[in-house]
Amino acid sequence: MEKSTNNPLAGARLAFIGCGVMAEALIAGLLRKQLVTAEQIVGSHPRTARREELYTKYATRMFASNREAVLEAHPNGADGSPRAGSLVILAVKPQRLTKVLHELKGSLHPEQLVVSIVAGARCEAIAGELLHPSVVRAMPNTPAQIGQGMTAWTATPEVNEFQQNEVAAMFAALGEAMRVENERQIDMATALSATGPTYVFLMMEALVDAGVHMGFSRHVAQDLVEQMMLGSVLFARESQKHPAELRNMVTSPGGTSAEAIYQMEKGGLRTVLSKAVWAAYQRAEALGGKKSNE
Ligand SMILES: NC(=O)c1ccc[n+]([C@@H]2O[C@H](COP(=O)([O-])OP(=O)(O)OC[C@H]3O[C@@H](n4cnc5c(N)ncnc54)[C@H](OP(=O)(O)O)[C@@H]3O)[C@@H](O)[C@H]2O)c1
């Protein structure tokens, strides 16, 4: 790989702790976009079969021990570059996190940056458990698995500018990434962009069912709905018009859209969506263990 000086991850070392679906999406995206080489990545996983699978697919070195993976990714190791950073990405399920943090305590190099994508795990809790202040907390979503994700992330004050650039570059490998101001906004993004695919899939399912109800075969209804949703989003993005304006453009007097809108408003669709997002936000806060007022 040609190392670009504009690539903040050039020469960096990355350790993925818990190589499941999300870690693999990140590894695949980083390699596909040539932001890092396989030699820069190590991973850990408790199962031999999974370690072998990832080594075969990506040629990344895999360890059974989480601690060993972190030590392997210490900065200024084999690479020797003084500017190269080192990122430790926590990608285990929330219920495994406490055990993993206990294991990693004392193994981190002061210059290593901890990046957690674990839902609900607060920076303060991770930093406190690891005795390591540089922590980034991020919330990706499922389309990240095909490089079309939306990731919101925030950092503790100890994370320097160089490390922030590394994080932004890493999450760009999953699609779009946005730095938010604080963890309250991570909870808000959890409700909106991370839980969001659920809202879309439910609407997609309901529309396909409605197509079947009218008499379309399921696969025809699915094709019609999928392309309609994709095209509508791309159109909204490209036109840069307010959604209400776009909706008005297709609502002719006495027409089909007017009739459909009347029924959606009568059924409270707008209110239901708003309540769903608010409920998800409150749940995100509760799962984090406390209200975040940062
Ligand atoms: N998937 C998403 O769209 C998404 C979105 C936002 C945030 N997240 C967050 O991202 C994290 C990872 O999610 P995921 O979907 O990638 O989950 P996942 O596929 O279950 O990945 C977690 C991996 O960690 C492994 N593991 C279990 N115990 C471990 C240990 N002690 N040490 C190291 N690895 C261990 C698991 O192995 P086994 O398979 O053997 O259990 C599994 O392969 C979660 O905290 C989730 O909240 C995910």
mmCIF file of C-alpha atoms and ligand atoms in Angstrom:
data_model
loop_
_atom_site.group_PDB
_atom_site.id
_atom_site.type_symbol
_atom_site.label_atom_id
_atom_site.label_comp_id
_atom_site.label_asym_id
_atom_site.label_seq_id
_atom_site.Cartn_x
_atom_site.Cartn_y
_atom_site.Cartn_z
ATOM 1 C CA MET A 1 0.000 0.000 0.000
ATOM 2 C CA GLU A 2 1.154 3.494 -0.828
ATOM 3 C CA LYS A 3 1.288 5.342 2.494
ATOM 4 C CA SER A 4 -0.237 8.776 2.159
ATOM 5 C CA THR A 5 0.838 11.487 4.570
ATOM 6 C CA ASN A 6 -2.828 12.604 4.569
ATOM 7 C CA ASN A 7 -3.887 9.293 6.025
ATOM 8 C CA PRO A 8 -3.910 9.643 9.832
ATOM 9 C CA LEU A 9 -3.894 5.861 10.136
ATOM 10 C CA ALA A 10 -0.669 5.410 8.172
ATOM 11 C CA GLY A 11 1.590 3.346 10.390
ATOM 12 C CA ALA A 12 -0.985 3.163 13.208
ATOM 13 C CA ARG A 13 -1.582 -0.084 15.039
ATOM 14 C CA LEU A 14 -5.082 -1.306 15.705
ATOM 15 C CA ALA A 15 -6.201 -3.977 18.157
ATOM 16 C CA PHE A 16 -9.793 -5.236 17.845
ATOM 17 C CA ILE A 17 -11.055 -6.765 21.065
ATOM 18 C CA GLY A 18 -13.941 -9.095 20.264
ATOM 19 C CA CYS A 19 -14.031 -9.730 16.530
ATOM 20 C CA GLY A 20 -17.709 -10.214 15.754
ATOM 21 C CA VAL A 21 -19.910 -8.551 13.143
ATOM 22 C CA MET A 22 -18.966 -4.912 13.809
ATOM 23 C CA ALA A 23 -15.244 -5.464 14.229
ATOM 24 C CA GLU A 24 -15.211 -7.412 10.978
ATOM 25 C CA ALA A 25 -17.105 -4.598 9.218
ATOM 26 C CA LEU A 26 -14.436 -2.162 10.419
ATOM 27 C CA ILE A 27 -11.522 -4.429 9.461
ATOM 28 C CA ALA A 28 -13.006 -5.103 6.007
ATOM 29 C CA GLY A 29 -13.749 -1.387 5.423
ATOM 30 C CA LEU A 30 -10.296 -0.244 6.549
ATOM 31 C CA LEU A 31 -8.584 -2.748 4.263
ATOM 32 C CA ARG A 32 -10.952 -2.098 1.335
ATOM 33 C CA LYS A 33 -10.294 1.640 1.539
ATOM 34 C CA GLN A 34 -6.561 0.940 1.959
ATOM 35 C CA LEU A 35 -6.412 3.032 5.114
ATOM 36 C CA VAL A 36 -4.298 0.361 6.782
ATOM 37 C CA THR A 37 -2.545 -2.837 5.812
ATOM 38 C CA ALA A 38 -3.308 -6.231 7.375
ATOM 39 C CA GLU A 39 0.024 -6.054 9.267
ATOM 40 C CA GLN A 40 -1.233 -3.015 11.173
ATOM 41 C CA ILE A 41 -4.217 -4.925 12.566
ATOM 42 C CA VAL A 42 -4.420 -7.497 15.336
ATOM 43 C CA GLY A 43 -7.563 -8.970 16.824
ATOM 44 C CA SER A 44 -8.658 -11.153 19.683
ATOM 45 C CA HIS A 45 -11.387 -13.737 19.867
ATOM 46 C CA PRO A 46 -12.112 -16.561 22.296
ATOM 47 C CA ARG A 47 -13.014 -19.108 19.579
ATOM 48 C CA THR A 48 -10.296 -20.772 17.483
ATOM 49 C CA ALA A 49 -12.590 -21.240 14.472
ATOM 50 C CA ARG A 50 -13.378 -17.501 14.361
ATOM 51 C CA ARG A 51 -9.707 -16.574 14.735
ATOM 52 C CA GLU A 52 -8.825 -18.871 11.832
ATOM 53 C CA GLU A 53 -11.690 -17.511 9.723
ATOM 54 C CA LEU A 54 -10.542 -13.902 10.128
ATOM 55 C CA TYR A 55 -6.886 -14.757 9.558
ATOM 56 C CA THR A 56 -7.791 -16.602 6.341
ATOM 57 C CA LYS A 57 -10.028 -13.768 5.081
ATOM 58 C CA TYR A 58 -7.935 -10.733 6.021
ATOM 59 C CA ALA A 59 -4.455 -12.018 7.004
ATOM 60 C CA THR A 60 -4.746 -10.152 10.311
ATOM 61 C CA ARG A 61 -2.954 -11.705 13.269
ATOM 62 C CA MET A 62 -5.389 -13.091 15.795
ATOM 63 C CA PHE A 63 -4.943 -13.833 19.497
ATOM 64 C CA ALA A 64 -6.938 -15.824 22.022
ATOM 65 C CA SER A 65 -5.900 -13.357 24.738
ATOM 66 C CA ASN A 66 -7.331 -9.829 24.697
ATOM 67 C CA ARG A 67 -4.369 -8.601 26.705
ATOM 68 C CA GLU A 68 -1.890 -10.021 24.222
ATOM 69 C CA ALA A 69 -3.651 -8.241 21.340
ATOM 70 C CA VAL A 70 -3.393 -4.919 23.195
ATOM 71 C CA LEU A 71 0.313 -5.478 23.949
ATOM 72 C CA GLU A 72 0.948 -6.373 20.290
ATOM 73 C CA ALA A 73 -0.573 -3.062 19.252
ATOM 74 C CA HIS A 74 1.491 -0.890 21.583
ATOM 75 C CA PRO A 75 2.723 2.226 19.748
ATOM 76 C CA ASN A 76 6.237 2.350 18.352
ATOM 77 C CA GLY A 77 6.410 -1.411 18.194
ATOM 78 C CA ALA A 78 7.607 -3.164 15.066
ATOM 79 C CA ASP A 79 6.567 -0.198 12.922
ATOM 80 C CA GLY A 80 8.792 2.199 14.856
ATOM 81 C CA SER A 81 7.128 5.334 13.549
ATOM 82 C CA PRO A 82 7.065 7.962 16.295
ATOM 83 C CA ARG A 83 3.884 9.638 14.944
ATOM 84 C CA ALA A 84 1.956 6.437 14.406
ATOM 85 C CA GLY A 85 -0.862 6.014 16.864
ATOM 86 C CA SER A 86 -2.351 2.966 18.439
ATOM 87 C CA LEU A 87 -6.051 2.252 18.808
ATOM 88 C CA VAL A 88 -7.671 -0.411 20.958
ATOM 89 C CA ILE A 89 -11.207 -1.003 19.704
ATOM 90 C CA LEU A 90 -13.615 -2.554 22.190
ATOM 91 C CA ALA A 91 -16.233 -4.440 20.154
ATOM 92 C CA VAL A 92 -17.659 -7.012 22.546
ATOM 93 C CA LYS A 93 -21.304 -7.260 23.597
ATOM 94 C CA PRO A 94 -22.240 -5.030 26.578
ATOM 95 C CA GLN A 95 -22.627 -8.017 28.933
ATOM 96 C CA ARG A 96 -18.999 -9.068 28.281
ATOM 97 C CA LEU A 97 -17.482 -5.646 28.779
ATOM 98 C CA THR A 98 -16.812 -5.740 32.544
ATOM 99 C CA LYS A 99 -14.866 -8.983 32.226
ATOM 100 C CA VAL A 100 -12.867 -7.645 29.270
ATOM 101 C CA LEU A 101 -12.037 -4.368 31.048
ATOM 102 C CA HIS A 102 -10.767 -6.306 34.078
ATOM 103 C CA GLU A 103 -8.572 -8.347 31.775
ATOM 104 C CA LEU A 104 -7.140 -5.283 30.030
ATOM 105 C CA LYS A 105 -6.461 -3.235 33.162
ATOM 106 C CA GLY A 106 -2.782 -2.299 33.321
ATOM 107 C CA SER A 107 -1.965 -3.494 29.802
ATOM 108 C CA LEU A 108 -2.568 -0.226 27.979
ATOM 109 C CA HIS A 109 0.265 2.040 26.875
ATOM 110 C CA PRO A 110 -0.398 5.684 27.945
ATOM 111 C CA GLU A 111 -0.411 6.743 24.275
ATOM 112 C CA GLN A 112 -2.948 4.144 23.242
ATOM 113 C CA LEU A 113 -6.456 5.322 22.515
ATOM 114 C CA VAL A 114 -9.409 3.222 23.607
ATOM 115 C CA VAL A 115 -12.342 3.314 21.171
ATOM 116 C CA SER A 116 -15.512 1.681 22.407
ATOM 117 C CA ILE A 117 -18.473 0.816 20.214
ATOM 118 C CA VAL A 118 -20.168 -1.034 23.067
ATOM 119 C CA ALA A 119 -23.760 0.150 23.397
ATOM 120 C CA GLY A 120 -24.520 1.948 26.656
ATOM 121 C CA ALA A 121 -20.951 1.901 28.023
ATOM 122 C CA ARG A 122 -19.988 5.370 29.226
ATOM 123 C CA CYS A 123 -16.510 6.869 28.752
ATOM 124 C CA GLU A 124 -16.216 7.527 32.475
ATOM 125 C CA ALA A 125 -16.898 3.887 33.338
ATOM 126 C CA ILE A 126 -14.412 2.586 30.759
ATOM 127 C CA ALA A 127 -11.714 5.113 31.706
ATOM 128 C CA GLY A 128 -12.240 4.408 35.411
ATOM 129 C CA GLU A 129 -12.043 0.652 35.022
ATOM 130 C CA LEU A 130 -8.962 0.771 32.761
ATOM 131 C CA LEU A 131 -7.291 3.662 34.636
ATOM 132 C CA HIS A 132 -6.811 5.158 31.183
ATOM 133 C CA PRO A 133 -8.292 8.608 30.402
ATOM 134 C CA SER A 134 -8.155 8.664 26.569
ATOM 135 C CA VAL A 135 -11.437 7.141 25.493
ATOM 136 C CA VAL A 136 -13.689 7.539 22.463
ATOM 137 C CA ARG A 137 -17.248 6.302 22.534
ATOM 138 C CA ALA A 138 -18.963 5.612 19.244
ATOM 139 C CA MET A 139 -22.332 4.407 18.069
ATOM 140 C CA PRO A 140 -22.442 2.907 14.569
ATOM 141 C CA ASN A 141 -25.491 1.285 12.942
ATOM 142 C CA THR A 142 -26.181 -1.872 10.950
ATOM 143 C CA PRO A 143 -25.717 -0.446 7.406
ATOM 144 C CA ALA A 144 -22.057 -0.062 8.480
ATOM 145 C CA GLN A 145 -21.781 -3.714 7.498
ATOM 146 C CA ILE A 146 -21.980 -2.659 3.834
ATOM 147 C CA GLY A 147 -20.018 0.580 4.224
ATOM 148 C CA GLN A 148 -23.205 2.722 4.345
ATOM 149 C CA GLY A 149 -23.313 3.307 8.068
ATOM 150 C CA MET A 150 -23.777 6.435 10.157
ATOM 151 C CA THR A 151 -21.510 6.565 13.198
ATOM 152 C CA ALA A 152 -21.752 9.189 15.928
ATOM 153 C CA TRP A 153 -18.739 9.508 18.224
ATOM 154 C CA THR A 154 -17.458 11.616 21.076
ATOM 155 C CA ALA A 155 -14.172 11.807 22.962
ATOM 156 C CA THR A 156 -12.880 12.547 26.450
ATOM 157 C CA PRO A 157 -10.851 15.804 26.767
ATOM 158 C CA GLU A 158 -7.616 13.775 26.929
ATOM 159 C CA VAL A 159 -8.007 12.607 23.312
ATOM 160 C CA ASN A 160 -5.686 14.791 21.237
ATOM 161 C CA GLU A 161 -6.310 16.186 17.774
ATOM 162 C CA PHE A 162 -4.141 13.605 16.035
ATOM 163 C CA GLN A 163 -6.103 10.803 17.703
ATOM 164 C CA GLN A 164 -9.396 12.472 16.767
ATOM 165 C CA ASN A 165 -8.289 12.468 13.126
ATOM 166 C CA GLU A 166 -7.437 8.774 13.406
ATOM 167 C CA VAL A 167 -10.891 8.031 14.792
ATOM 168 C CA ALA A 168 -12.646 10.047 12.085
ATOM 169 C CA ALA A 169 -10.656 8.181 9.419
ATOM 170 C CA MET A 170 -11.406 4.812 10.976
ATOM 171 C CA PHE A 171 -15.164 5.356 11.158
ATOM 172 C CA ALA A 172 -15.223 6.729 7.616
ATOM 173 C CA ALA A 173 -14.435 3.127 6.664
ATOM 174 C CA LEU A 174 -17.981 2.260 7.819
ATOM 175 C CA GLY A 175 -19.704 5.035 5.840
ATOM 176 C CA GLU A 176 -20.353 8.493 7.271
ATOM 177 C CA ALA A 177 -19.102 9.558 10.697
ATOM 178 C CA MET A 178 -20.022 12.552 12.822
ATOM 179 C CA ARG A 179 -18.382 13.824 15.973
ATOM 180 C CA VAL A 180 -20.977 14.885 18.544
ATOM 181 C CA GLU A 181 -20.457 17.122 21.556
ATOM 182 C CA ASN A 182 -21.076 14.776 24.448
ATOM 183 C CA GLU A 183 -22.486 11.457 25.606
ATOM 184 C CA ARG A 184 -26.012 12.807 25.880
ATOM 185 C CA GLN A 185 -25.836 13.255 22.120
ATOM 186 C CA ILE A 186 -24.518 9.700 21.774
ATOM 187 C CA ASP A 187 -27.742 8.554 23.501
ATOM 188 C CA MET A 188 -29.708 10.796 21.134
ATOM 189 C CA ALA A 189 -27.891 9.335 18.112
ATOM 190 C CA THR A 190 -28.520 5.857 19.524
ATOM 191 C CA ALA A 191 -32.253 6.589 19.343
ATOM 192 C CA LEU A 192 -32.124 8.251 15.921
ATOM 193 C CA SER A 193 -29.400 6.845 13.663
ATOM 194 C CA ALA A 194 -28.443 3.620 15.458
ATOM 195 C CA THR A 195 -31.979 2.426 16.220
ATOM 196 C CA GLY A 196 -33.129 4.122 13.002
ATOM 197 C CA PRO A 197 -32.771 1.154 10.643
ATOM 198 C CA THR A 198 -35.431 -0.581 12.764
ATOM 199 C CA TYR A 199 -37.941 2.180 11.995
ATOM 200 C CA VAL A 200 -37.142 1.970 8.286
ATOM 201 C CA PHE A 201 -37.318 -1.841 8.185
ATOM 202 C CA LEU A 202 -40.681 -1.802 9.960
ATOM 203 C CA MET A 203 -42.053 0.721 7.461
ATOM 204 C CA MET A 204 -40.561 -1.305 4.621
ATOM 205 C CA GLU A 205 -42.220 -4.460 5.913
ATOM 206 C CA ALA A 206 -45.588 -2.720 6.361
ATOM 207 C CA LEU A 207 -45.476 -1.272 2.829
ATOM 208 C CA VAL A 208 -44.549 -4.635 1.285
ATOM 209 C CA ASP A 209 -47.452 -6.221 3.191
ATOM 210 C CA ALA A 210 -49.743 -3.480 1.882
ATOM 211 C CA GLY A 211 -48.579 -4.299 -1.659
ATOM 212 C CA VAL A 212 -49.347 -7.980 -1.088
ATOM 213 C CA HIS A 213 -52.758 -6.998 0.324
ATOM 214 C CA MET A 214 -53.553 -5.246 -2.965
ATOM 215 C CA GLY A 215 -52.516 -8.307 -4.963
ATOM 216 C CA PHE A 216 -48.815 -7.960 -5.859
ATOM 217 C CA SER A 217 -46.592 -10.980 -5.326
ATOM 218 C CA ARG A 218 -44.238 -10.511 -2.366
ATOM 219 C CA HIS A 219 -41.066 -10.179 -4.446
ATOM 220 C CA VAL A 220 -42.643 -7.611 -6.795
ATOM 221 C CA ALA A 221 -43.894 -5.587 -3.803
ATOM 222 C CA GLN A 222 -40.443 -5.834 -2.209
ATOM 223 C CA ASP A 223 -38.685 -4.577 -5.368
ATOM 224 C CA LEU A 224 -41.124 -1.683 -5.760
ATOM 225 C CA VAL A 225 -40.786 -0.623 -2.120
ATOM 226 C CA GLU A 226 -36.982 -0.972 -1.898
ATOM 227 C CA GLN A 227 -36.259 1.150 -4.946
ATOM 228 C CA MET A 228 -38.921 3.698 -3.960
ATOM 229 C CA MET A 229 -37.306 4.132 -0.508
ATOM 230 C CA LEU A 230 -33.760 4.271 -1.860
ATOM 231 C CA GLY A 231 -34.722 6.728 -4.613
ATOM 232 C CA SER A 232 -36.679 8.955 -2.209
ATOM 233 C CA VAL A 233 -33.710 9.276 0.169
ATOM 234 C CA LEU A 234 -31.271 10.032 -2.655
ATOM 235 C CA PHE A 235 -33.717 12.548 -4.160
ATOM 236 C CA ALA A 236 -34.183 14.304 -0.798
ATOM 237 C CA ARG A 237 -30.425 14.470 -0.296
ATOM 238 C CA GLU A 238 -29.711 15.732 -3.814
ATOM 239 C CA SER A 239 -32.532 18.298 -3.970
ATOM 240 C CA GLN A 240 -31.683 19.656 -0.494
ATOM 241 C CA LYS A 241 -35.350 20.585 -0.097
ATOM 242 C CA HIS A 242 -37.289 20.273 3.156
ATOM 243 C CA PRO A 243 -39.210 16.948 3.284
ATOM 244 C CA ALA A 244 -42.515 18.834 3.559
ATOM 245 C CA GLU A 245 -41.720 20.683 0.310
ATOM 246 C CA LEU A 246 -40.931 17.417 -1.464
ATOM 247 C CA ARG A 247 -44.165 15.937 -0.138
ATOM 248 C CA ASN A 248 -46.188 18.949 -1.281
ATOM 249 C CA MET A 249 -44.686 18.604 -4.762
ATOM 250 C CA VAL A 250 -46.407 15.214 -5.187
ATOM 251 C CA THR A 251 -49.646 16.080 -3.385
ATOM 252 C CA SER A 252 -52.174 17.207 -5.976
ATOM 253 C CA PRO A 253 -55.650 18.335 -4.897
ATOM 254 C CA GLY A 254 -57.972 15.384 -4.408
ATOM 255 C CA GLY A 255 -55.201 12.997 -5.456
ATOM 256 C CA THR A 256 -53.778 9.740 -4.075
ATOM 257 C CA SER A 257 -51.078 11.375 -1.890
ATOM 258 C CA ALA A 258 -53.637 13.688 -0.256
ATOM 259 C CA GLU A 259 -55.832 10.703 0.538
ATOM 260 C CA ALA A 260 -52.898 8.698 1.944
ATOM 261 C CA ILE A 261 -51.595 11.642 4.022
ATOM 262 C CA TYR A 262 -55.069 12.124 5.526
ATOM 263 C CA GLN A 263 -55.065 8.504 6.720
ATOM 264 C CA MET A 264 -51.471 8.672 8.069
ATOM 265 C CA GLU A 265 -52.210 11.842 10.054
ATOM 266 C CA LYS A 266 -55.491 10.402 11.313
ATOM 267 C CA GLY A 267 -53.628 7.293 12.476
ATOM 268 C CA GLY A 268 -51.039 9.451 14.280
ATOM 269 C CA LEU A 269 -48.031 8.143 12.315
ATOM 270 C CA ARG A 270 -45.996 11.291 12.966
ATOM 271 C CA THR A 271 -46.707 11.158 16.715
ATOM 272 C CA VAL A 272 -46.003 7.436 16.882
ATOM 273 C CA LEU A 273 -42.578 7.948 15.273
ATOM 274 C CA SER A 274 -41.755 10.817 17.606
ATOM 275 C CA LYS A 275 -42.785 8.765 20.641
ATOM 276 C CA ALA A 276 -40.765 5.778 19.399
ATOM 277 C CA VAL A 277 -37.580 7.854 19.071
ATOM 278 C CA TRP A 278 -38.141 9.462 22.478
ATOM 279 C CA ALA A 279 -38.699 6.054 24.101
ATOM 280 C CA ALA A 280 -35.515 4.706 22.482
ATOM 281 C CA TYR A 281 -33.602 7.746 23.785
ATOM 282 C CA GLN A 282 -34.838 7.196 27.328
ATOM 283 C CA ARG A 283 -33.954 3.511 27.058
ATOM 284 C CA ALA A 284 -30.443 4.398 25.840
ATOM 285 C CA GLU A 285 -29.976 6.643 28.874
ATOM 286 C CA ALA A 286 -31.283 3.982 31.241
ATOM 287 C CA LEU A 287 -28.986 1.306 29.747
ATOM 288 C CA GLY A 288 -26.056 3.654 30.279
ATOM 289 C CA GLY A 289 -26.824 3.496 33.988
ATOM 290 C CA LYS A 290 -27.417 7.186 34.585
ATOM 291 C CA LYS A 291 -28.780 10.341 33.091
ATOM 292 C CA SER A 292 -26.132 12.150 31.098
ATOM 293 C CA ASN A 293 -26.374 15.901 31.300
ATOM 294 C CA GLU A 294 -22.996 16.703 29.770
HETATM 295 N N1 LIG B 1 -24.155 -4.720 15.182
HETATM 296 C C1 LIG B 1 -24.488 -3.439 15.153
HETATM 297 O O1 LIG B 1 -25.136 -2.944 14.219
HETATM 298 C C2 LIG B 1 -24.080 -2.510 16.257
HETATM 299 C C3 LIG B 1 -24.442 -1.157 16.191
HETATM 300 C C4 LIG B 1 -24.034 -0.295 17.203
HETATM 301 C C5 LIG B 1 -23.274 -0.768 18.259
HETATM 302 N N2 LIG B 1 -22.944 -2.101 18.305
HETATM 303 C C6 LIG B 1 -22.167 -2.580 19.463
HETATM 304 O O2 LIG B 1 -21.004 -3.192 18.979
HETATM 305 C C7 LIG B 1 -20.626 -4.243 19.856
HETATM 306 C C8 LIG B 1 -20.364 -5.484 19.020
HETATM 307 O O3 LIG B 1 -21.555 -5.826 18.337
HETATM 308 P P1 LIG B 1 -21.565 -6.980 17.258
HETATM 309 O O4 LIG B 1 -22.864 -6.890 16.570
HETATM 310 O O5 LIG B 1 -20.306 -6.969 16.475
HETATM 311 O O6 LIG B 1 -21.584 -8.238 18.244
HETATM 312 P P2 LIG B 1 -20.951 -9.698 18.015
HETATM 313 O O7 LIG B 1 -21.053 -10.066 16.580
HETATM 314 O O8 LIG B 1 -21.574 -10.601 19.027
HETATM 315 O O9 LIG B 1 -19.405 -9.485 18.373
HETATM 316 C C9 LIG B 1 -18.870 -9.609 19.641
HETATM 317 C C10 LIG B 1 -17.808 -10.703 19.572
HETATM 318 O O10 LIG B 1 -17.094 -10.737 20.809
HETATM 319 C C11 LIG B 1 -16.802 -12.101 21.080
HETATM 320 N N3 LIG B 1 -16.523 -12.294 22.486
HETATM 321 C C12 LIG B 1 -17.307 -12.859 23.455
HETATM 322 N N4 LIG B 1 -16.665 -12.843 24.633
HETATM 323 C C13 LIG B 1 -15.463 -12.264 24.427
HETATM 324 C C14 LIG B 1 -14.349 -12.002 25.264
HETATM 325 N N5 LIG B 1 -14.369 -12.273 26.576
HETATM 326 N N6 LIG B 1 -13.275 -11.413 24.711
HETATM 327 C C15 LIG B 1 -13.232 -11.089 23.405
HETATM 328 N N7 LIG B 1 -14.258 -11.351 22.559
HETATM 329 C C16 LIG B 1 -15.357 -11.924 23.061
HETATM 330 C C17 LIG B 1 -18.061 -12.812 20.637
HETATM 331 O O11 LIG B 1 -17.787 -14.186 20.479
HETATM 332 P P3 LIG B 1 -18.985 -15.284 20.385
HETATM 333 O O12 LIG B 1 -19.553 -15.126 19.033
HETATM 334 O O13 LIG B 1 -18.309 -16.561 20.606
HETATM 335 O O14 LIG B 1 -19.938 -14.898 21.480
HETATM 336 C C18 LIG B 1 -18.403 -12.081 19.349
HETATM 337 O O15 LIG B 1 -17.786 -12.662 18.230
HETATM 338 C C19 LIG B 1 -21.759 -4.433 20.858
HETATM 339 O O16 LIG B 1 -21.394 -3.923 22.108
HETATM 340 C C20 LIG B 1 -22.899 -3.624 20.282
HETATM 341 O O17 LIG B 1 -23.627 -3.000 21.306
HETATM 342 C C21 LIG B 1 -23.316 -2.968 17.326
#
